[in-house]
Amino acid sequence: MNLIIDGNNLMFRAAFSPSPPSMFKGKDLGTVRKFLRMLKNYTMTFDPDTVYVAWDKRSGSGHGENFRKEASNEQEYKDNRNHKDNTAIFEACNDAAEIISSLGVRNMFPWILEGDDVMGWIADKSDRAMIITADRDMWQMINENVSVFDVNKKVAITSQNWSDHCPVDRKHYVLWKAILGDNSDNIKGLAGYGPKKSVKLVERIAQDGLDVLDKDQRDVIDLNIKL
C-alpha cells in the first residue's frame, strides 16, 4: 500500500499544535519535530510499503501558469491565501523535506500544478493507497482501491463507508462540490445553495440533467469543476 501525505497540510497542523521549542544551531525546529512525530504515527498506523509526501512547492516556476489560475478569471483562485505571514511554515516544509528524504520517504513536487494533483496522480497509479489530508477535495479519488484518512474526522473514508460521511453518491461528489464552492480556495458556489439545498439540486440534475439550470448557473458549475 502507498501512503500519500499532504505535506503542507500536515506542516500547518504541526505549526498550530502546541509543541515545545527544539533548538538546533540557533534555529527552532519545534514545528518540524512535531511534523516528524505525526508522520511517524501515520506510518506506524497504516504500515505502508512506500510513503509519499506531496508538497505545494512548485518545481517548474516560470514555465507556465497553473491552469486553474488561467481559468478562474474574476474568481482569483486562492488569492485569499496569506503566504507572507506563513513564511516560517514554508521554511519548515523545506527543512522537513530534506530530513525525510534521508529516511526513505519520497518527496513529490508538482511541476506547474499543485500538491493535490500529485497526490491524485500517485493514488490513480497505485494498487492500493491511503491519502492523509484535511482537504475534502481529495474525496473525489476514493474508490475500491483508494481511501482518504480525514484528519478532522479522524476516520478513513472508503468506498464502503462513503454514505455514512457524505450525503451524495460518489459519482456526484465533484458536482456537489462545484455547486457548493470552496471558501478556502476562494471558489464561489451557486448563490443561495448551502449543503442541504445543494444535495436536492444534485438529485434533480441526476434525474433531469443540466437543463434544470440556467446558463449562468451552468457556467459557474463548469468553471468550478475545472478548478
PDB file of N, CA, C and O in Angstrom, residues 1-54:
ATOM      1  N   MET A   1       0.832  -1.199   0.000  1.00  0.00           N
ATOM      2  CA  MET A   1       0.000   0.000   0.000  1.00  0.00           C
ATOM      3  C   MET A   1       0.870   1.253   0.000  1.00  0.00           C
ATOM      4  O   MET A   1       1.897   1.297   0.674  1.00  0.00           O
ATOM      5  N   ASN A   2       0.449   2.252  -0.756  1.00  0.00           N
ATOM      6  CA  ASN A   2       1.125   3.543  -0.746  1.00  0.00           C
ATOM      7  C   ASN A   2       0.431   4.480   0.234  1.00  0.00           C
ATOM      8  O   ASN A   2      -0.799   4.600   0.232  1.00  0.00           O
ATOM      9  N   LEU A   3       1.212   5.124   1.071  1.00  0.00           N
ATOM     10  CA  LEU A   3       0.697   6.150   1.968  1.00  0.00           C
ATOM     11  C   LEU A   3       1.049   7.493   1.346  1.00  0.00           C
ATOM     12  O   LEU A   3       2.220   7.787   1.096  1.00  0.00           O
ATOM     13  N   ILE A   4       0.037   8.306   1.085  1.00  0.00           N
ATOM     14  CA  ILE A   4       0.223   9.577   0.375  1.00  0.00           C
ATOM     15  C   ILE A   4      -0.180  10.702   1.315  1.00  0.00           C
ATOM     16  O   ILE A   4      -1.350  10.821   1.695  1.00  0.00           O
ATOM     17  N   ILE A   5       0.776  11.535   1.679  1.00  0.00           N
ATOM     18  CA  ILE A   5       0.542  12.547   2.709  1.00  0.00           C
ATOM     19  C   ILE A   5       0.600  13.950   2.112  1.00  0.00           C
ATOM     20  O   ILE A   5       1.499  14.285   1.335  1.00  0.00           O
ATOM     21  N   ASP A   6      -0.393  14.744   2.478  1.00  0.00           N
ATOM     22  CA  ASP A   6      -0.447  16.147   2.089  1.00  0.00           C
ATOM     23  C   ASP A   6       0.537  16.909   2.973  1.00  0.00           C
ATOM     24  O   ASP A   6       0.241  17.256   4.116  1.00  0.00           O
ATOM     25  N   GLY A   7       1.740  17.145   2.442  1.00  0.00           N
ATOM     26  CA  GLY A   7       2.828  17.687   3.241  1.00  0.00           C
ATOM     27  C   GLY A   7       2.537  19.053   3.838  1.00  0.00           C
ATOM     28  O   GLY A   7       2.749  19.281   5.031  1.00  0.00           O
ATOM     29  N   ASN A   8       2.072  19.989   3.020  1.00  0.00           N
ATOM     30  CA  ASN A   8       1.799  21.333   3.524  1.00  0.00           C
ATOM     31  C   ASN A   8       0.693  21.321   4.570  1.00  0.00           C
ATOM     32  O   ASN A   8       0.768  22.013   5.589  1.00  0.00           O
ATOM     33  N   ASN A   9      -0.321  20.512   4.323  1.00  0.00           N
ATOM     34  CA  ASN A   9      -1.423  20.423   5.277  1.00  0.00           C
ATOM     35  C   ASN A   9      -0.940  19.898   6.620  1.00  0.00           C
ATOM     36  O   ASN A   9      -1.289  20.435   7.681  1.00  0.00           O
ATOM     37  N   LEU A  10      -0.105  18.868   6.575  1.00  0.00           N
ATOM     38  CA  LEU A  10       0.425  18.296   7.811  1.00  0.00           C
ATOM     39  C   LEU A  10       1.322  19.291   8.534  1.00  0.00           C
ATOM     40  O   LEU A  10       1.283  19.397   9.761  1.00  0.00           O
ATOM     41  N   MET A  11       2.111  20.061   7.786  1.00  0.00           N
ATOM     42  CA  MET A  11       3.001  21.030   8.416  1.00  0.00           C
ATOM     43  C   MET A  11       2.214  22.157   9.084  1.00  0.00           C
ATOM     44  O   MET A  11       2.574  22.609  10.189  1.00  0.00           O
ATOM     45  N   PHE A  12       1.146  22.615   8.441  1.00  0.00           N
ATOM     46  CA  PHE A  12       0.328  23.659   9.053  1.00  0.00           C
ATOM     47  C   PHE A  12      -0.328  23.138  10.333  1.00  0.00           C
ATOM     48  O   PHE A  12      -0.436  23.864  11.329  1.00  0.00           O
ATOM     49  N   ARG A  13      -0.759  21.885  10.321  1.00  0.00           N
ATOM     50  CA  ARG A  13      -1.340  21.306  11.532  1.00  0.00           C
ATOM     51  C   ARG A  13      -0.283  21.212  12.633  1.00  0.00           C
ATOM     52  O   ARG A  13      -0.571  21.468  13.805  1.00  0.00           O
ATOM     53  N   ALA A  14       0.936  20.852  12.242  1.00  0.00           N
ATOM     54  CA  ALA A  14       2.023  20.783  13.225  1.00  0.00           C
ATOM     55  C   ALA A  14       2.325  22.165  13.791  1.00  0.00           C
ATOM     56  O   ALA A  14       2.576  22.325  14.989  1.00  0.00           O
ATOM     57  N   ALA A  15       2.286  23.180  12.932  1.00  0.00           N
ATOM     58  CA  ALA A  15       2.630  24.537  13.353  1.00  0.00           C
ATOM     59  C   ALA A  15       1.624  25.103  14.339  1.00  0.00           C
ATOM     60  O   ALA A  15       1.984  25.908  15.216  1.00  0.00           O
ATOM     61  N   PHE A  16       0.364  24.707  14.189  1.00  0.00           N
ATOM     62  CA  PHE A  16      -0.672  25.251  15.060  1.00  0.00           C
ATOM     63  C   PHE A  16      -1.052  24.297  16.183  1.00  0.00           C
ATOM     64  O   PHE A  16      -2.088  24.468  16.839  1.00  0.00           O
ATOM     65  N   SER A  17      -0.214  23.290  16.407  1.00  0.00           N
ATOM     66  CA  SER A  17      -0.376  22.398  17.560  1.00  0.00           C
ATOM     67  C   SER A  17       0.669  22.773  18.603  1.00  0.00           C
ATOM     68  O   SER A  17       1.802  23.120  18.248  1.00  0.00           O
ATOM     69  N   PRO A  18       0.321  22.701  19.873  1.00  0.00           N
ATOM     70  CA  PRO A  18       1.302  23.048  20.913  1.00  0.00           C
ATOM     71  C   PRO A  18       2.536  22.159  20.827  1.00  0.00           C
ATOM     72  O   PRO A  18       2.430  20.935  20.768  1.00  0.00           O
ATOM     73  N   SER A  19       3.688  22.769  20.766  1.00  0.00           N
ATOM     74  CA  SER A  19       4.929  21.991  20.739  1.00  0.00           C
ATOM     75  C   SER A  19       6.045  22.819  21.377  1.00  0.00           C
ATOM     76  O   SER A  19       6.160  24.009  21.109  1.00  0.00           O
ATOM     77  N   PRO A  20       6.882  22.211  22.203  1.00  0.00           N
ATOM     78  CA  PRO A  20       7.975  22.949  22.851  1.00  0.00           C
ATOM     79  C   PRO A  20       9.054  23.299  21.830  1.00  0.00           C
ATOM     80  O   PRO A  20       9.203  22.610  20.801  1.00  0.00           O
ATOM     81  N   PRO A  21       9.799  24.359  22.064  1.00  0.00           N
ATOM     82  CA  PRO A  21      10.898  24.715  21.162  1.00  0.00           C
ATOM     83  C   PRO A  21      11.914  23.581  21.067  1.00  0.00           C
ATOM     84  O   PRO A  21      12.124  22.835  22.023  1.00  0.00           O
ATOM     85  N   SER A  22      12.520  23.441  19.907  1.00  0.00           N
ATOM     86  CA  SER A  22      13.569  22.451  19.707  1.00  0.00           C
ATOM     87  C   SER A  22      14.682  23.135  18.913  1.00  0.00           C
ATOM     88  O   SER A  22      14.626  23.230  17.691  1.00  0.00           O
ATOM     89  N   MET A  23      15.665  23.651  19.644  1.00  0.00           N
ATOM     90  CA  MET A  23      16.690  24.479  19.020  1.00  0.00           C
ATOM     91  C   MET A  23      17.818  23.633  18.426  1.00  0.00           C
ATOM     92  O   MET A  23      18.256  22.651  19.016  1.00  0.00           O
ATOM     93  N   PHE A  24      18.263  24.038  17.248  1.00  0.00           N
ATOM     94  CA  PHE A  24      19.403  23.393  16.593  1.00  0.00           C
ATOM     95  C   PHE A  24      20.150  24.463  15.821  1.00  0.00           C
ATOM     96  O   PHE A  24      19.607  25.069  14.884  1.00  0.00           O
ATOM     97  N   LYS A  25      21.385  24.719  16.241  1.00  0.00           N
ATOM     98  CA  LYS A  25      22.226  25.740  15.611  1.00  0.00           C
ATOM     99  C   LYS A  25      21.495  27.079  15.537  1.00  0.00           C
ATOM    100  O   LYS A  25      21.497  27.768  14.505  1.00  0.00           O
ATOM    101  N   GLY A  26      20.820  27.418  16.641  1.00  0.00           N
ATOM    102  CA  GLY A  26      20.150  28.701  16.729  1.00  0.00           C
ATOM    103  C   GLY A  26      18.812  28.785  16.027  1.00  0.00           C
ATOM    104  O   GLY A  26      18.197  29.855  15.977  1.00  0.00           O
ATOM    105  N   LYS A  27      18.332  27.660  15.515  1.00  0.00           N
ATOM    106  CA  LYS A  27      17.069  27.648  14.785  1.00  0.00           C
ATOM    107  C   LYS A  27      16.071  26.756  15.511  1.00  0.00           C
ATOM    108  O   LYS A  27      16.406  25.647  15.929  1.00  0.00           O
ATOM    109  N   ASP A  28      14.839  27.255  15.666  1.00  0.00           N
ATOM    110  CA  ASP A  28      13.803  26.484  16.337  1.00  0.00           C
ATOM    111  C   ASP A  28      13.163  25.515  15.340  1.00  0.00           C
ATOM    112  O   ASP A  28      12.475  25.923  14.405  1.00  0.00           O
ATOM    113  N   LEU A  29      13.392  24.214  15.545  1.00  0.00           N
ATOM    114  CA  LEU A  29      12.829  23.184  14.678  1.00  0.00           C
ATOM    115  C   LEU A  29      11.683  22.445  15.370  1.00  0.00           C
ATOM    116  O   LEU A  29      11.387  21.297  15.041  1.00  0.00           O
ATOM    117  N   GLY A  30      11.028  23.135  16.313  1.00  0.00           N
ATOM    118  CA  GLY A  30       9.925  22.506  17.037  1.00  0.00           C
ATOM    119  C   GLY A  30       8.794  22.070  16.136  1.00  0.00           C
ATOM    120  O   GLY A  30       8.238  20.975  16.303  1.00  0.00           O
ATOM    121  N   THR A  31       8.444  22.905  15.150  1.00  0.00           N
ATOM    122  CA  THR A  31       7.363  22.556  14.221  1.00  0.00           C
ATOM    123  C   THR A  31       7.760  21.362  13.367  1.00  0.00           C
ATOM    124  O   THR A  31       6.949  20.456  13.123  1.00  0.00           O
ATOM    125  N   VAL A  32       9.014  21.341  12.911  1.00  0.00           N
ATOM    126  CA  VAL A  32       9.496  20.217  12.099  1.00  0.00           C
ATOM    127  C   VAL A  32       9.474  18.936  12.927  1.00  0.00           C
ATOM    128  O   VAL A  32       9.081  17.866  12.425  1.00  0.00           O
ATOM    129  N   ARG A  33       9.890  19.036  14.175  1.00  0.00           N
ATOM    130  CA  ARG A  33       9.898  17.860  15.048  1.00  0.00           C
ATOM    131  C   ARG A  33       8.476  17.321  15.227  1.00  0.00           C
ATOM    132  O   ARG A  33       8.255  16.108  15.199  1.00  0.00           O
ATOM    133  N   LYS A  34       7.503  18.220  15.426  1.00  0.00           N
ATOM    134  CA  LYS A  34       6.110  17.797  15.565  1.00  0.00           C
ATOM    135  C   LYS A  34       5.619  17.149  14.262  1.00  0.00           C
ATOM    136  O   LYS A  34       4.915  16.132  14.290  1.00  0.00           O
ATOM    137  N   PHE A  35       5.996  17.708  13.132  1.00  0.00           N
ATOM    138  CA  PHE A  35       5.658  17.131  11.831  1.00  0.00           C
ATOM    139  C   PHE A  35       6.185  15.704  11.716  1.00  0.00           C
ATOM    140  O   PHE A  35       5.466  14.790  11.301  1.00  0.00           O
ATOM    141  N   LEU A  36       7.457  15.500  12.112  1.00  0.00           N
ATOM    142  CA  LEU A  36       8.068  14.179  12.015  1.00  0.00           C
ATOM    143  C   LEU A  36       7.374  13.176  12.931  1.00  0.00           C
ATOM    144  O   LEU A  36       7.195  12.006  12.569  1.00  0.00           O
ATOM    145  N   ARG A  37       6.966  13.650  14.093  1.00  0.00           N
ATOM    146  CA  ARG A  37       6.266  12.763  15.026  1.00  0.00           C
ATOM    147  C   ARG A  37       4.912  12.336  14.456  1.00  0.00           C
ATOM    148  O   ARG A  37       4.521  11.170  14.556  1.00  0.00           O
ATOM    149  N   MET A  38       4.206  13.277  13.838  1.00  0.00           N
ATOM    150  CA  MET A  38       2.910  12.963  13.233  1.00  0.00           C
ATOM    151  C   MET A  38       3.081  12.009  12.048  1.00  0.00           C
ATOM    152  O   MET A  38       2.310  11.070  11.858  1.00  0.00           O
ATOM    153  N   LEU A  39       4.129  12.259  11.268  1.00  0.00           N
ATOM    154  CA  LEU A  39       4.423  11.391  10.124  1.00  0.00           C
ATOM    155  C   LEU A  39       4.714   9.964  10.594  1.00  0.00           C
ATOM    156  O   LEU A  39       4.229   8.984  10.005  1.00  0.00           O
ATOM    157  N   LYS A  40       5.495   9.852  11.654  1.00  0.00           N
ATOM    158  CA  LYS A  40       5.811   8.537  12.214  1.00  0.00           C
ATOM    159  C   LYS A  40       4.539   7.814  12.659  1.00  0.00           C
ATOM    160  O   LYS A  40       4.368   6.610  12.410  1.00  0.00           O
ATOM    161  N   ASN A  41       3.641   8.531  13.305  1.00  0.00           N
ATOM    162  CA  ASN A  41       2.395   7.917  13.780  1.00  0.00           C
ATOM    163  C   ASN A  41       1.574   7.357  12.629  1.00  0.00           C
ATOM    164  O   ASN A  41       1.001   6.264  12.729  1.00  0.00           O
ATOM    165  N   TYR A  42       1.515   8.096  11.522  1.00  0.00           N
ATOM    166  CA  TYR A  42       0.747   7.610  10.372  1.00  0.00           C
ATOM    167  C   TYR A  42       1.391   6.367   9.750  1.00  0.00           C
ATOM    168  O   TYR A  42       0.695   5.434   9.349  1.00  0.00           O
ATOM    169  N   THR A  43       2.715   6.359   9.684  1.00  0.00           N
ATOM    170  CA  THR A  43       3.377   5.194   9.094  1.00  0.00           C
ATOM    171  C   THR A  43       3.210   3.967   9.987  1.00  0.00           C
ATOM    172  O   THR A  43       3.061   2.840   9.498  1.00  0.00           O
ATOM    173  N   MET A  44       3.209   4.169  11.288  1.00  0.00           N
ATOM    174  CA  MET A  44       3.007   3.039  12.207  1.00  0.00           C
ATOM    175  C   MET A  44       1.566   2.538  12.155  1.00  0.00           C
ATOM    176  O   MET A  44       1.301   1.341  12.268  1.00  0.00           O
ATOM    177  N   THR A  45       0.627   3.450  11.954  1.00  0.00           N
ATOM    178  CA  THR A  45      -0.793   3.079  11.908  1.00  0.00           C
ATOM    179  C   THR A  45      -1.123   2.286  10.654  1.00  0.00           C
ATOM    180  O   THR A  45      -1.822   1.263  10.720  1.00  0.00           O
ATOM    181  N   PHE A  46      -0.609   2.731   9.506  1.00  0.00           N
ATOM    182  CA  PHE A  46      -1.026   2.138   8.232  1.00  0.00           C
ATOM    183  C   PHE A  46      -0.006   1.160   7.653  1.00  0.00           C
ATOM    184  O   PHE A  46      -0.325   0.440   6.702  1.00  0.00           O
ATOM    185  N   ASP A  47       1.216   1.134   8.193  1.00  0.00           N
ATOM    186  CA  ASP A  47       2.241   0.172   7.786  1.00  0.00           C
ATOM    187  C   ASP A  47       2.348   0.070   6.263  1.00  0.00           C
ATOM    188  O   ASP A  47       2.171  -1.010   5.689  1.00  0.00           O
ATOM    189  N   PRO A  48       2.644   1.171   5.579  1.00  0.00           N
ATOM    190  CA  PRO A  48       2.681   1.170   4.112  1.00  0.00           C
ATOM    191  C   PRO A  48       3.957   0.561   3.551  1.00  0.00           C
ATOM    192  O   PRO A  48       4.961   0.430   4.256  1.00  0.00           O
ATOM    193  N   ASP A  49       3.909   0.211   2.277  1.00  0.00           N
ATOM    194  CA  ASP A  49       5.115  -0.217   1.577  1.00  0.00           C
ATOM    195  C   ASP A  49       5.968   0.993   1.205  1.00  0.00           C
ATOM    196  O   ASP A  49       7.198   0.941   1.261  1.00  0.00           O
ATOM    197  N   THR A  50       5.299   2.069   0.795  1.00  0.00           N
ATOM    198  CA  THR A  50       6.001   3.278   0.365  1.00  0.00           C
ATOM    199  C   THR A  50       5.266   4.498   0.911  1.00  0.00           C
ATOM    200  O   THR A  50       4.039   4.524   0.930  1.00  0.00           O
ATOM    201  N   VAL A  51       6.042   5.485   1.355  1.00  0.00           N
ATOM    202  CA  VAL A  51       5.456   6.733   1.850  1.00  0.00           C
ATOM    203  C   VAL A  51       5.821   7.863   0.890  1.00  0.00           C
ATOM    204  O   VAL A  51       6.999   8.087   0.593  1.00  0.00           O
ATOM    205  N   TYR A  52       4.812   8.561   0.417  1.00  0.00           N
ATOM    206  CA  TYR A  52       4.994   9.744  -0.414  1.00  0.00           C
ATOM    207  C   TYR A  52       4.506  10.968   0.361  1.00  0.00           C
ATOM    208  O   TYR A  52       3.437  10.928   0.974  1.00  0.00           O
ATOM    209  N   VAL A  53       5.279  12.043   0.307  1.00  0.00           N
ATOM    210  CA  VAL A  53       4.812  13.316   0.847  1.00  0.00           C
ATOM    211  C   VAL A  53       4.780  14.307  -0.306  1.00  0.00           C
ATOM    212  O   VAL A  53       5.814  14.593  -0.928  1.00  0.00           O
ATOM    213  N   ALA A  54       3.593  14.789  -0.607  1.00  0.00           N
ATOM    214  CA  ALA A  54       3.424  15.739  -1.711  1.00  0.00           C
ATOM    215  C   ALA A  54       3.404  17.159  -1.159  1.00  0.00           C
ATOM    216  O   ALA A  54       2.674  17.462  -0.208  1.00  0.00           O
TER     217      ALA A  54
END
